Amino acid sequence: MPVNLEGLTDNARKTAIDELNARLADGLALALAIKQAHWNVKGRNFIAIHELFDTVRANLDAHLDEFAERVQQLDGTARGTAEIVAETSALEPYPANLTATEDHLREICSRMRAHGANLRKGIDTVGDAGDEATADILTAASRTADKDLWFMESHLEA
Ligand SMILES: [Fe+2]
């Protein structure tokens, strides 16, 4: 095990690796759904929503990179292939037939809300196991998920 991780129990390390990989799978599924929305969206406020989806995707990607690299620091294997994501993501499958801005916003928001909820549970799981650094990484991702959910949901207000 890398020297800088001395003091971290084996249980803390394994719990963090599993949690990071689970949230990585959700995040990668969500990242693809956001691009699906960015590419296919049409209708009211088109350009604002089209560009917002790309901003949200970029914000999400930065955190997913942190998750996968933290797995490496913990001496684990990042699990980010399409096949693993399809098998393990906790998010609902994204409908491939949507076009209207409201439909894409509603579906992406619903999955961002689920991702945020899973991140909050993950913060407690890894914190209780004793890996505060991973809890901090998940906390940062959770903050971004909440903020981007707010940005997107604001477009759905009547
Ligand atoms: Fe684009």
PDB file of N, CA, C and O in Angstrom, residues 1-76:
ATOM      1  N   MET A   1       0.852  -1.203   0.000  1.00  0.00           N
ATOM      2  CA  MET A   1       0.000   0.000   0.000  1.00  0.00           C
ATOM      3  C   MET A   1       0.882   1.245   0.000  1.00  0.00           C
ATOM      4  O   MET A   1       1.914   1.252   0.665  1.00  0.00           O
ATOM      5  N   PRO A   2       0.488   2.295  -0.716  1.00  0.00           N
ATOM      6  CA  PRO A   2       1.304   3.519  -0.742  1.00  0.00           C
ATOM      7  C   PRO A   2       1.506   4.071   0.669  1.00  0.00           C
ATOM      8  O   PRO A   2       0.608   4.019   1.495  1.00  0.00           O
ATOM      9  N   VAL A   3       2.711   4.608   0.905  1.00  0.00           N
ATOM     10  CA  VAL A   3       3.111   5.090   2.228  1.00  0.00           C
ATOM     11  C   VAL A   3       2.171   6.171   2.762  1.00  0.00           C
ATOM     12  O   VAL A   3       1.853   6.202   3.945  1.00  0.00           O
ATOM     13  N   ASN A   4       1.682   7.034   1.874  1.00  0.00           N
ATOM     14  CA  ASN A   4       0.866   8.161   2.350  1.00  0.00           C
ATOM     15  C   ASN A   4      -0.508   7.722   2.851  1.00  0.00           C
ATOM     16  O   ASN A   4      -1.255   8.533   3.355  1.00  0.00           O
ATOM     17  N   LEU A   5      -0.828   6.435   2.679  1.00  0.00           N
ATOM     18  CA  LEU A   5      -2.125   5.974   3.160  1.00  0.00           C
ATOM     19  C   LEU A   5      -2.001   5.173   4.451  1.00  0.00           C
ATOM     20  O   LEU A   5      -2.950   4.521   4.877  1.00  0.00           O
ATOM     21  N   GLU A   6      -0.839   5.243   5.073  1.00  0.00           N
ATOM     22  CA  GLU A   6      -0.690   4.600   6.381  1.00  0.00           C
ATOM     23  C   GLU A   6      -1.683   5.197   7.359  1.00  0.00           C
ATOM     24  O   GLU A   6      -1.935   6.407   7.336  1.00  0.00           O
ATOM     25  N   GLY A   7      -2.261   4.359   8.172  1.00  0.00           N
ATOM     26  CA  GLY A   7      -3.238   4.845   9.135  1.00  0.00           C
ATOM     27  C   GLY A   7      -4.664   4.616   8.664  1.00  0.00           C
ATOM     28  O   GLY A   7      -5.608   4.732   9.434  1.00  0.00           O
ATOM     29  N   LEU A   8      -4.809   4.310   7.377  1.00  0.00           N
ATOM     30  CA  LEU A   8      -6.138   4.006   6.829  1.00  0.00           C
ATOM     31  C   LEU A   8      -6.347   2.494   6.944  1.00  0.00           C
ATOM     32  O   LEU A   8      -5.520   1.721   6.460  1.00  0.00           O
ATOM     33  N   THR A   9      -7.421   2.081   7.590  1.00  0.00           N
ATOM     34  CA  THR A   9      -7.641   0.634   7.757  1.00  0.00           C
ATOM     35  C   THR A   9      -8.016   0.005   6.414  1.00  0.00           C
ATOM     36  O   THR A   9      -8.464   0.687   5.492  1.00  0.00           O
ATOM     37  N   ASP A  10      -7.840  -1.297   6.358  1.00  0.00           N
ATOM     38  CA  ASP A  10      -8.190  -2.048   5.152  1.00  0.00           C
ATOM     39  C   ASP A  10      -9.681  -1.913   4.860  1.00  0.00           C
ATOM     40  O   ASP A  10     -10.095  -1.780   3.701  1.00  0.00           O
ATOM     41  N   ASN A  11     -10.481  -1.913   5.910  1.00  0.00           N
ATOM     42  CA  ASN A  11     -11.931  -1.771   5.738  1.00  0.00           C
ATOM     43  C   ASN A  11     -12.281  -0.394   5.175  1.00  0.00           C
ATOM     44  O   ASN A  11     -13.127  -0.282   4.279  1.00  0.00           O
ATOM     45  N   ALA A  12     -11.623   0.636   5.677  1.00  0.00           N
ATOM     46  CA  ALA A  12     -11.879   1.998   5.188  1.00  0.00           C
ATOM     47  C   ALA A  12     -11.543   2.079   3.706  1.00  0.00           C
ATOM     48  O   ALA A  12     -12.294   2.638   2.900  1.00  0.00           O
ATOM     49  N   ARG A  13     -10.396   1.509   3.340  1.00  0.00           N
ATOM     50  CA  ARG A  13      -9.917   1.534   1.957  1.00  0.00           C
ATOM     51  C   ARG A  13     -10.908   0.801   1.041  1.00  0.00           C
ATOM     52  O   ARG A  13     -11.328   1.329   0.011  1.00  0.00           O
ATOM     53  N   LYS A  14     -11.292  -0.398   1.431  1.00  0.00           N
ATOM     54  CA  LYS A  14     -12.197  -1.204   0.589  1.00  0.00           C
ATOM     55  C   LYS A  14     -13.579  -0.580   0.497  1.00  0.00           C
ATOM     56  O   LYS A  14     -14.203  -0.583  -0.572  1.00  0.00           O
ATOM     57  N   THR A  15     -14.073  -0.042   1.600  1.00  0.00           N
ATOM     58  CA  THR A  15     -15.385   0.628   1.589  1.00  0.00           C
ATOM     59  C   THR A  15     -15.346   1.817   0.641  1.00  0.00           C
ATOM     60  O   THR A  15     -16.278   2.040  -0.146  1.00  0.00           O
ATOM     61  N   ALA A  16     -14.257   2.581   0.692  1.00  0.00           N
ATOM     62  CA  ALA A  16     -14.130   3.772  -0.157  1.00  0.00           C
ATOM     63  C   ALA A  16     -14.031   3.384  -1.632  1.00  0.00           C
ATOM     64  O   ALA A  16     -14.670   4.009  -2.490  1.00  0.00           O
ATOM     65  N   ILE A  17     -13.260   2.345  -1.933  1.00  0.00           N
ATOM     66  CA  ILE A  17     -13.116   1.890  -3.333  1.00  0.00           C
ATOM     67  C   ILE A  17     -14.494   1.493  -3.889  1.00  0.00           C
ATOM     68  O   ILE A  17     -14.874   1.903  -4.989  1.00  0.00           O
ATOM     69  N   ASP A  18     -15.235   0.708  -3.106  1.00  0.00           N
ATOM     70  CA  ASP A  18     -16.564   0.254  -3.566  1.00  0.00           C
ATOM     71  C   ASP A  18     -17.520   1.431  -3.756  1.00  0.00           C
ATOM     72  O   ASP A  18     -18.252   1.493  -4.741  1.00  0.00           O
ATOM     73  N   GLU A  19     -17.505   2.356  -2.802  1.00  0.00           N
ATOM     74  CA  GLU A  19     -18.409   3.509  -2.894  1.00  0.00           C
ATOM     75  C   GLU A  19     -18.028   4.393  -4.082  1.00  0.00           C
ATOM     76  O   GLU A  19     -18.899   4.846  -4.836  1.00  0.00           O
ATOM     77  N   LEU A  20     -16.738   4.651  -4.258  1.00  0.00           N
ATOM     78  CA  LEU A  20     -16.283   5.491  -5.378  1.00  0.00           C
ATOM     79  C   LEU A  20     -16.652   4.854  -6.715  1.00  0.00           C
ATOM     80  O   LEU A  20     -17.107   5.550  -7.634  1.00  0.00           O
ATOM     81  N   ASN A  21     -16.480   3.549  -6.834  1.00  0.00           N
ATOM     82  CA  ASN A  21     -16.817   2.882  -8.095  1.00  0.00           C
ATOM     83  C   ASN A  21     -18.330   2.888  -8.349  1.00  0.00           C
ATOM     84  O   ASN A  21     -18.768   3.032  -9.496  1.00  0.00           O
ATOM     85  N   ALA A  22     -19.119   2.743  -7.293  1.00  0.00           N
ATOM     86  CA  ALA A  22     -20.578   2.777  -7.451  1.00  0.00           C
ATOM     87  C   ALA A  22     -21.025   4.163  -7.915  1.00  0.00           C
ATOM     88  O   ALA A  22     -21.856   4.303  -8.827  1.00  0.00           O
ATOM     89  N   ARG A  23     -20.462   5.198  -7.316  1.00  0.00           N
ATOM     90  CA  ARG A  23     -20.836   6.564  -7.705  1.00  0.00           C
ATOM     91  C   ARG A  23     -20.232   6.944  -9.053  1.00  0.00           C
ATOM     92  O   ARG A  23     -20.773   7.773  -9.769  1.00  0.00           O
ATOM     93  N   LEU A  24     -19.106   6.338  -9.403  1.00  0.00           N
ATOM     94  CA  LEU A  24     -18.526   6.535 -10.739  1.00  0.00           C
ATOM     95  C   LEU A  24     -19.467   5.973 -11.803  1.00  0.00           C
ATOM     96  O   LEU A  24     -19.709   6.614 -12.834  1.00  0.00           O
ATOM     97  N   ALA A  25     -20.031   4.796 -11.547  1.00  0.00           N
ATOM     98  CA  ALA A  25     -20.965   4.181 -12.503  1.00  0.00           C
ATOM     99  C   ALA A  25     -22.204   5.061 -12.686  1.00  0.00           C
ATOM    100  O   ALA A  25     -22.632   5.328 -13.813  1.00  0.00           O
ATOM    101  N   ASP A  26     -22.760   5.549 -11.582  1.00  0.00           N
ATOM    102  CA  ASP A  26     -23.915   6.464 -11.678  1.00  0.00           C
ATOM    103  C   ASP A  26     -23.527   7.703 -12.481  1.00  0.00           C
ATOM    104  O   ASP A  26     -24.274   8.154 -13.348  1.00  0.00           O
ATOM    105  N   GLY A  27     -22.381   8.244 -12.149  1.00  0.00           N
ATOM    106  CA  GLY A  27     -21.947   9.496 -12.770  1.00  0.00           C
ATOM    107  C   GLY A  27     -21.698   9.338 -14.261  1.00  0.00           C
ATOM    108  O   GLY A  27     -22.040  10.228 -15.050  1.00  0.00           O
ATOM    109  N   LEU A  28     -21.122   8.215 -14.661  1.00  0.00           N
ATOM    110  CA  LEU A  28     -20.867   7.987 -16.089  1.00  0.00           C
ATOM    111  C   LEU A  28     -22.181   7.782 -16.841  1.00  0.00           C
ATOM    112  O   LEU A  28     -22.343   8.270 -17.969  1.00  0.00           O
ATOM    113  N   ALA A  29     -23.132   7.078 -16.224  1.00  0.00           N
ATOM    114  CA  ALA A  29     -24.448   6.914 -16.854  1.00  0.00           C
ATOM    115  C   ALA A  29     -25.132   8.272 -17.002  1.00  0.00           C
ATOM    116  O   ALA A  29     -25.725   8.584 -18.042  1.00  0.00           O
ATOM    117  N   LEU A  30     -25.008   9.088 -15.966  1.00  0.00           N
ATOM    118  CA  LEU A  30     -25.606  10.427 -16.006  1.00  0.00           C
ATOM    119  C   LEU A  30     -24.906  11.300 -17.054  1.00  0.00           C
ATOM    120  O   LEU A  30     -25.563  12.061 -17.778  1.00  0.00           O
ATOM    121  N   ALA A  31     -23.590  11.167 -17.159  1.00  0.00           N
ATOM    122  CA  ALA A  31     -22.823  11.952 -18.139  1.00  0.00           C
ATOM    123  C   ALA A  31     -23.297  11.645 -19.558  1.00  0.00           C
ATOM    124  O   ALA A  31     -23.482  12.557 -20.379  1.00  0.00           O
ATOM    125  N   LEU A  32     -23.538  10.374 -19.852  1.00  0.00           N
ATOM    126  CA  LEU A  32     -24.031   9.991 -21.184  1.00  0.00           C
ATOM    127  C   LEU A  32     -25.449  10.507 -21.402  1.00  0.00           C
ATOM    128  O   LEU A  32     -25.789  10.978 -22.494  1.00  0.00           O
ATOM    129  N   ALA A  33     -26.273  10.432 -20.372  1.00  0.00           N
ATOM    130  CA  ALA A  33     -27.654  10.928 -20.486  1.00  0.00           C
ATOM    131  C   ALA A  33     -27.660  12.434 -20.761  1.00  0.00           C
ATOM    132  O   ALA A  33     -28.466  12.927 -21.558  1.00  0.00           O
ATOM    133  N   ILE A  34     -26.746  13.148 -20.112  1.00  0.00           N
ATOM    134  CA  ILE A  34     -26.690  14.607 -20.310  1.00  0.00           C
ATOM    135  C   ILE A  34     -26.293  14.933 -21.749  1.00  0.00           C
ATOM    136  O   ILE A  34     -26.828  15.855 -22.362  1.00  0.00           O
ATOM    137  N   LYS A  35     -25.364  14.169 -22.310  1.00  0.00           N
ATOM    138  CA  LYS A  35     -24.995  14.391 -23.722  1.00  0.00           C
ATOM    139  C   LYS A  35     -26.150  14.038 -24.651  1.00  0.00           C
ATOM    140  O   LYS A  35     -26.414  14.734 -25.629  1.00  0.00           O
ATOM    141  N   GLN A  36     -26.849  12.948 -24.330  1.00  0.00           N
ATOM    142  CA  GLN A  36     -28.033  12.576 -25.112  1.00  0.00           C
ATOM    143  C   GLN A  36     -29.018  13.753 -25.137  1.00  0.00           C
ATOM    144  O   GLN A  36     -29.565  14.101 -26.191  1.00  0.00           O
ATOM    145  N   ALA A  37     -29.210  14.384 -23.984  1.00  0.00           N
ATOM    146  CA  ALA A  37     -30.109  15.537 -23.876  1.00  0.00           C
ATOM    147  C   ALA A  37     -29.541  16.728 -24.652  1.00  0.00           C
ATOM    148  O   ALA A  37     -30.262  17.390 -25.405  1.00  0.00           O
ATOM    149  N   HIS A  38     -28.257  16.995 -24.493  1.00  0.00           N
ATOM    150  CA  HIS A  38     -27.591  18.114 -25.194  1.00  0.00           C
ATOM    151  C   HIS A  38     -27.752  17.980 -26.714  1.00  0.00           C
ATOM    152  O   HIS A  38     -28.044  18.951 -27.398  1.00  0.00           O
ATOM    153  N   TRP A  39     -27.597  16.774 -27.208  1.00  0.00           N
ATOM    154  CA  TRP A  39     -27.646  16.549 -28.657  1.00  0.00           C
ATOM    155  C   TRP A  39     -29.069  16.608 -29.221  1.00  0.00           C
ATOM    156  O   TRP A  39     -29.276  17.060 -30.343  1.00  0.00           O
ATOM    157  N   ASN A  40     -30.048  16.092 -28.489  1.00  0.00           N
ATOM    158  CA  ASN A  40     -31.392  15.888 -29.048  1.00  0.00           C
ATOM    159  C   ASN A  40     -32.419  16.936 -28.659  1.00  0.00           C
ATOM    160  O   ASN A  40     -33.519  16.945 -29.207  1.00  0.00           O
ATOM    161  N   VAL A  41     -32.062  17.788 -27.716  1.00  0.00           N
ATOM    162  CA  VAL A  41     -33.054  18.734 -27.205  1.00  0.00           C
ATOM    163  C   VAL A  41     -33.491  19.726 -28.295  1.00  0.00           C
ATOM    164  O   VAL A  41     -32.687  20.146 -29.131  1.00  0.00           O
ATOM    165  N   LYS A  42     -34.807  20.031 -28.261  1.00  0.00           N
ATOM    166  CA  LYS A  42     -35.383  21.002 -29.207  1.00  0.00           C
ATOM    167  C   LYS A  42     -36.482  21.760 -28.471  1.00  0.00           C
ATOM    168  O   LYS A  42     -37.061  21.243 -27.528  1.00  0.00           O
ATOM    169  N   GLY A  43     -36.789  22.960 -28.955  1.00  0.00           N
ATOM    170  CA  GLY A  43     -37.947  23.675 -28.426  1.00  0.00           C
ATOM    171  C   GLY A  43     -37.592  24.904 -27.632  1.00  0.00           C
ATOM    172  O   GLY A  43     -36.581  25.544 -27.880  1.00  0.00           O
ATOM    173  N   ARG A  44     -38.458  25.182 -26.651  1.00  0.00           N
ATOM    174  CA  ARG A  44     -38.378  26.419 -25.878  1.00  0.00           C
ATOM    175  C   ARG A  44     -37.006  26.576 -25.198  1.00  0.00           C
ATOM    176  O   ARG A  44     -36.477  25.625 -24.632  1.00  0.00           O
ATOM    177  N   ASN A  45     -36.449  27.787 -25.291  1.00  0.00           N
ATOM    178  CA  ASN A  45     -35.153  28.103 -24.664  1.00  0.00           C
ATOM    179  C   ASN A  45     -34.038  27.192 -25.161  1.00  0.00           C
ATOM    180  O   ASN A  45     -33.118  26.852 -24.406  1.00  0.00           O
ATOM    181  N   PHE A  46     -34.107  26.791 -26.441  1.00  0.00           N
ATOM    182  CA  PHE A  46     -33.172  25.804 -26.954  1.00  0.00           C
ATOM    183  C   PHE A  46     -31.716  26.094 -26.599  1.00  0.00           C
ATOM    184  O   PHE A  46     -31.037  25.269 -25.988  1.00  0.00           O
ATOM    185  N   ILE A  47     -31.225  27.267 -26.982  1.00  0.00           N
ATOM    186  CA  ILE A  47     -29.777  27.480 -26.860  1.00  0.00           C
ATOM    187  C   ILE A  47     -29.332  27.499 -25.399  1.00  0.00           C
ATOM    188  O   ILE A  47     -28.271  26.963 -25.049  1.00  0.00           O
ATOM    189  N   ALA A  48     -30.163  28.071 -24.531  1.00  0.00           N
ATOM    190  CA  ALA A  48     -29.818  28.117 -23.103  1.00  0.00           C
ATOM    191  C   ALA A  48     -29.719  26.703 -22.524  1.00  0.00           C
ATOM    192  O   ALA A  48     -28.766  26.374 -21.811  1.00  0.00           O
ATOM    193  N   ILE A  49     -30.680  25.865 -22.855  1.00  0.00           N
ATOM    194  CA  ILE A  49     -30.718  24.506 -22.299  1.00  0.00           C
ATOM    195  C   ILE A  49     -29.614  23.643 -22.922  1.00  0.00           C
ATOM    196  O   ILE A  49     -28.918  22.889 -22.222  1.00  0.00           O
ATOM    197  N   HIS A  50     -29.447  23.776 -24.240  1.00  0.00           N
ATOM    198  CA  HIS A  50     -28.395  23.043 -24.960  1.00  0.00           C
ATOM    199  C   HIS A  50     -27.027  23.333 -24.331  1.00  0.00           C
ATOM    200  O   HIS A  50     -26.249  22.418 -24.040  1.00  0.00           O
ATOM    201  N   GLU A  51     -26.747  24.577 -24.071  1.00  0.00           N
ATOM    202  CA  GLU A  51     -25.448  24.953 -23.492  1.00  0.00           C
ATOM    203  C   GLU A  51     -25.366  24.598 -22.012  1.00  0.00           C
ATOM    204  O   GLU A  51     -24.304  24.195 -21.528  1.00  0.00           O
ATOM    205  N   LEU A  52     -26.474  24.731 -21.300  1.00  0.00           N
ATOM    206  CA  LEU A  52     -26.479  24.383 -19.875  1.00  0.00           C
ATOM    207  C   LEU A  52     -26.127  22.899 -19.687  1.00  0.00           C
ATOM    208  O   LEU A  52     -25.342  22.558 -18.790  1.00  0.00           O
ATOM    209  N   PHE A  53     -26.666  22.040 -20.542  1.00  0.00           N
ATOM    210  CA  PHE A  53     -26.361  20.606 -20.419  1.00  0.00           C
ATOM    211  C   PHE A  53     -24.855  20.358 -20.561  1.00  0.00           C
ATOM    212  O   PHE A  53     -24.293  19.522 -19.850  1.00  0.00           O
ATOM    213  N   ASP A  54     -24.202  21.087 -21.459  1.00  0.00           N
ATOM    214  CA  ASP A  54     -22.760  20.883 -21.622  1.00  0.00           C
ATOM    215  C   ASP A  54     -21.966  21.381 -20.406  1.00  0.00           C
ATOM    216  O   ASP A  54     -20.977  20.762 -20.012  1.00  0.00           O
ATOM    217  N   THR A  55     -22.417  22.464 -19.817  1.00  0.00           N
ATOM    218  CA  THR A  55     -21.760  22.975 -18.603  1.00  0.00           C
ATOM    219  C   THR A  55     -21.906  21.975 -17.459  1.00  0.00           C
ATOM    220  O   THR A  55     -20.944  21.668 -16.750  1.00  0.00           O
ATOM    221  N   VAL A  56     -23.130  21.442 -17.318  1.00  0.00           N
ATOM    222  CA  VAL A  56     -23.400  20.476 -16.249  1.00  0.00           C
ATOM    223  C   VAL A  56     -22.547  19.219 -16.460  1.00  0.00           C
ATOM    224  O   VAL A  56     -21.980  18.664 -15.516  1.00  0.00           O
ATOM    225  N   ARG A  57     -22.433  18.792 -17.720  1.00  0.00           N
ATOM    226  CA  ARG A  57     -21.626  17.613 -18.041  1.00  0.00           C
ATOM    227  C   ARG A  57     -20.151  17.844 -17.668  1.00  0.00           C
ATOM    228  O   ARG A  57     -19.495  16.975 -17.076  1.00  0.00           O
ATOM    229  N   ALA A  58     -19.627  19.022 -18.012  1.00  0.00           N
ATOM    230  CA  ALA A  58     -18.223  19.321 -17.705  1.00  0.00           C
ATOM    231  C   ALA A  58     -17.996  19.356 -16.192  1.00  0.00           C
ATOM    232  O   ALA A  58     -16.989  18.835 -15.692  1.00  0.00           O
ATOM    233  N   ASN A  59     -18.935  19.942 -15.470  1.00  0.00           N
ATOM    234  CA  ASN A  59     -18.813  19.992 -14.002  1.00  0.00           C
ATOM    235  C   ASN A  59     -18.793  18.583 -13.418  1.00  0.00           C
ATOM    236  O   ASN A  59     -18.002  18.272 -12.521  1.00  0.00           O
ATOM    237  N   LEU A  60     -19.678  17.724 -13.939  1.00  0.00           N
ATOM    238  CA  LEU A  60     -19.768  16.343 -13.468  1.00  0.00           C
ATOM    239  C   LEU A  60     -18.481  15.572 -13.774  1.00  0.00           C
ATOM    240  O   LEU A  60     -17.939  14.871 -12.905  1.00  0.00           O
ATOM    241  N   ASP A  61     -17.980  15.712 -14.999  1.00  0.00           N
ATOM    242  CA  ASP A  61     -16.780  14.974 -15.427  1.00  0.00           C
ATOM    243  C   ASP A  61     -15.591  15.213 -14.495  1.00  0.00           C
ATOM    244  O   ASP A  61     -14.817  14.301 -14.209  1.00  0.00           O
ATOM    245  N   ALA A  62     -15.438  16.454 -14.054  1.00  0.00           N
ATOM    246  CA  ALA A  62     -14.293  16.791 -13.195  1.00  0.00           C
ATOM    247  C   ALA A  62     -14.335  15.968 -11.905  1.00  0.00           C
ATOM    248  O   ALA A  62     -13.303  15.476 -11.433  1.00  0.00           O
ATOM    249  N   HIS A  63     -15.532  15.784 -11.362  1.00  0.00           N
ATOM    250  CA  HIS A  63     -15.657  14.995 -10.132  1.00  0.00           C
ATOM    251  C   HIS A  63     -15.436  13.503 -10.397  1.00  0.00           C
ATOM    252  O   HIS A  63     -14.828  12.805  -9.581  1.00  0.00           O
ATOM    253  N   LEU A  64     -15.917  13.017 -11.537  1.00  0.00           N
ATOM    254  CA  LEU A  64     -15.744  11.592 -11.851  1.00  0.00           C
ATOM    255  C   LEU A  64     -14.262  11.251 -11.977  1.00  0.00           C
ATOM    256  O   LEU A  64     -13.817  10.174 -11.569  1.00  0.00           O
ATOM    257  N   ASP A  65     -13.489  12.178 -12.516  1.00  0.00           N
ATOM    258  CA  ASP A  65     -12.044  11.982 -12.609  1.00  0.00           C
ATOM    259  C   ASP A  65     -11.424  11.873 -11.213  1.00  0.00           C
ATOM    260  O   ASP A  65     -10.558  11.029 -10.969  1.00  0.00           O
ATOM    261  N   GLU A  66     -11.897  12.698 -10.304  1.00  0.00           N
ATOM    262  CA  GLU A  66     -11.416  12.633  -8.912  1.00  0.00           C
ATOM    263  C   GLU A  66     -11.768  11.276  -8.282  1.00  0.00           C
ATOM    264  O   GLU A  66     -10.956  10.696  -7.557  1.00  0.00           O
ATOM    265  N   PHE A  67     -12.986  10.787  -8.546  1.00  0.00           N
ATOM    266  CA  PHE A  67     -13.402   9.485  -7.985  1.00  0.00           C
ATOM    267  C   PHE A  67     -12.432   8.389  -8.456  1.00  0.00           C
ATOM    268  O   PHE A  67     -11.913   7.619  -7.645  1.00  0.00           O
ATOM    269  N   ALA A  68     -12.224   8.331  -9.782  1.00  0.00           N
ATOM    270  CA  ALA A  68     -11.421   7.248 -10.361  1.00  0.00           C
ATOM    271  C   ALA A  68      -9.966   7.333  -9.899  1.00  0.00           C
ATOM    272  O   ALA A  68      -9.326   6.315  -9.643  1.00  0.00           O
ATOM    273  N   GLU A  69      -9.449   8.547  -9.774  1.00  0.00           N
ATOM    274  CA  GLU A  69      -8.056   8.697  -9.353  1.00  0.00           C
ATOM    275  C   GLU A  69      -7.887   8.406  -7.857  1.00  0.00           C
ATOM    276  O   GLU A  69      -6.856   7.903  -7.428  1.00  0.00           O
ATOM    277  N   ARG A  70      -8.904   8.700  -7.066  1.00  0.00           N
ATOM    278  CA  ARG A  70      -8.866   8.343  -5.647  1.00  0.00           C
ATOM    279  C   ARG A  70      -8.849   6.811  -5.495  1.00  0.00           C
ATOM    280  O   ARG A  70      -8.168   6.280  -4.617  1.00  0.00           O
ATOM    281  N   VAL A  71      -9.576   6.116  -6.358  1.00  0.00           N
ATOM    282  CA  VAL A  71      -9.558   4.647  -6.342  1.00  0.00           C
ATOM    283  C   VAL A  71      -8.123   4.156  -6.535  1.00  0.00           C
ATOM    284  O   VAL A  71      -7.672   3.225  -5.858  1.00  0.00           O
ATOM    285  N   GLN A  72      -7.393   4.788  -7.438  1.00  0.00           N
ATOM    286  CA  GLN A  72      -5.993   4.411  -7.669  1.00  0.00           C
ATOM    287  C   GLN A  72      -5.145   4.651  -6.425  1.00  0.00           C
ATOM    288  O   GLN A  72      -4.305   3.836  -6.054  1.00  0.00           O
ATOM    289  N   GLN A  73      -5.366   5.797  -5.782  1.00  0.00           N
ATOM    290  CA  GLN A  73      -4.593   6.119  -4.578  1.00  0.00           C
ATOM    291  C   GLN A  73      -4.867   5.105  -3.479  1.00  0.00           C
ATOM    292  O   GLN A  73      -4.026   4.861  -2.616  1.00  0.00           O
ATOM    293  N   LEU A  74      -6.061   4.498  -3.517  1.00  0.00           N
ATOM    294  CA  LEU A  74      -6.450   3.501  -2.513  1.00  0.00           C
ATOM    295  C   LEU A  74      -6.049   2.092  -2.943  1.00  0.00           C
ATOM    296  O   LEU A  74      -6.422   1.115  -2.307  1.00  0.00           O
ATOM    297  N   ASP A  75      -5.309   2.006  -4.067  1.00  0.00           N
ATOM    298  CA  ASP A  75      -4.811   0.731  -4.565  1.00  0.00           C
ATOM    299  C   ASP A  75      -5.927  -0.154  -5.118  1.00  0.00           C
ATOM    300  O   ASP A  75      -5.861  -1.379  -5.018  1.00  0.00           O
ATOM    301  N   GLY A  76      -6.943   0.464  -5.680  1.00  0.00           N
ATOM    302  CA  GLY A  76      -8.038  -0.282  -6.292  1.00  0.00           C
ATOM    303  C   GLY A  76      -8.002  -0.163  -7.802  1.00  0.00           C
ATOM    304  O   GLY A  76      -7.047   0.363  -8.372  1.00  0.00           O
TER     305      GLY A  76
END
